[in-house]
Coordinates of C-alpha atoms in Angstrom, one line a residue:
M1 CA -12.2 10.3 -18.1
N2 CA -13.8 13.4 -16.8
P3 CA -14.1 14.0 -13.0
H4 CA -17.8 13.3 -13.0
T5 CA -17.5 9.7 -14.3
S6 CA -18.2 7.2 -11.5
T7 CA -16.3 4.0 -10.9
S8 CA -19.5 2.1 -11.6
Q9 CA -19.1 3.2 -15.2
R10 CA -15.5 2.0 -15.2
P11 CA -15.2 -1.4 -13.5
D12 CA -11.5 -1.6 -14.3
L13 CA -11.0 1.7 -12.3
A14 CA -13.0 0.4 -9.4
L15 CA -10.7 -2.6 -9.0
D16 CA -7.6 -0.4 -9.2
L17 CA -9.0 2.0 -6.5
Q18 CA -9.6 -1.0 -4.2
S19 CA -6.0 -2.1 -4.3
V20 CA -4.3 1.3 -4.2
A21 CA -4.0 3.3 -1.1
F22 CA -3.9 6.6 -3.1
G23 CA -0.2 7.0 -2.8
A24 CA 2.9 6.1 -4.6
I25 CA 6.6 5.6 -4.2
I26 CA 9.3 6.3 -6.7
D27 CA 11.5 3.3 -7.4
E28 CA 15.2 3.3 -8.1
L29 CA 14.5 3.8 -11.8
G30 CA 12.3 6.8 -11.3
R31 CA 9.1 5.0 -11.9
E32 CA 6.0 5.8 -9.9
V33 CA 4.8 2.6 -8.1
P34 CA 1.3 2.7 -6.5
I35 CA 1.2 1.8 -2.8
T36 CA -1.2 -1.1 -2.2
E37 CA -2.9 -2.2 1.0
S38 CA -0.7 -5.4 1.0
M39 CA 2.4 -3.3 0.8
I40 CA 1.3 -1.4 3.9
Q41 CA 0.4 -4.6 5.8
Q42 CA 3.8 -6.1 5.0
A43 CA 5.5 -3.0 6.2
C44 CA 3.5 -3.1 9.4
R45 CA 4.4 -6.7 10.0
E46 CA 8.1 -6.0 9.4
L47 CA 8.0 -3.1 11.8
D48 CA 6.2 -5.3 14.5
E49 CA 8.9 -8.0 14.1
S50 CA 11.7 -5.5 14.3
Q51 CA 10.2 -4.0 17.5
Q52 CA 9.9 -7.4 19.1
R53 CA 13.5 -8.3 18.3
Q54 CA 14.7 -5.0 19.9
Q55 CA 12.7 -5.4 23.2
P56 CA 14.6 -6.9 26.1
P57 CA 13.1 -10.2 27.4
K58 CA 10.6 -9.8 30.2
D59 CA 11.4 -11.4 33.6

């Protein structure tokens, strides 16, 4: 695909671009795994939960 091809000409690419946050991680086997919005949302939820467990109770 050349850089001037739009996603409207490649509907499969448009779907991929919607689910990928334009980043990747390298897994334990050395494979590149695209970072998705759902992965980011899950990480944020886990961080919020972790922060809530660490905060002392309010009086």
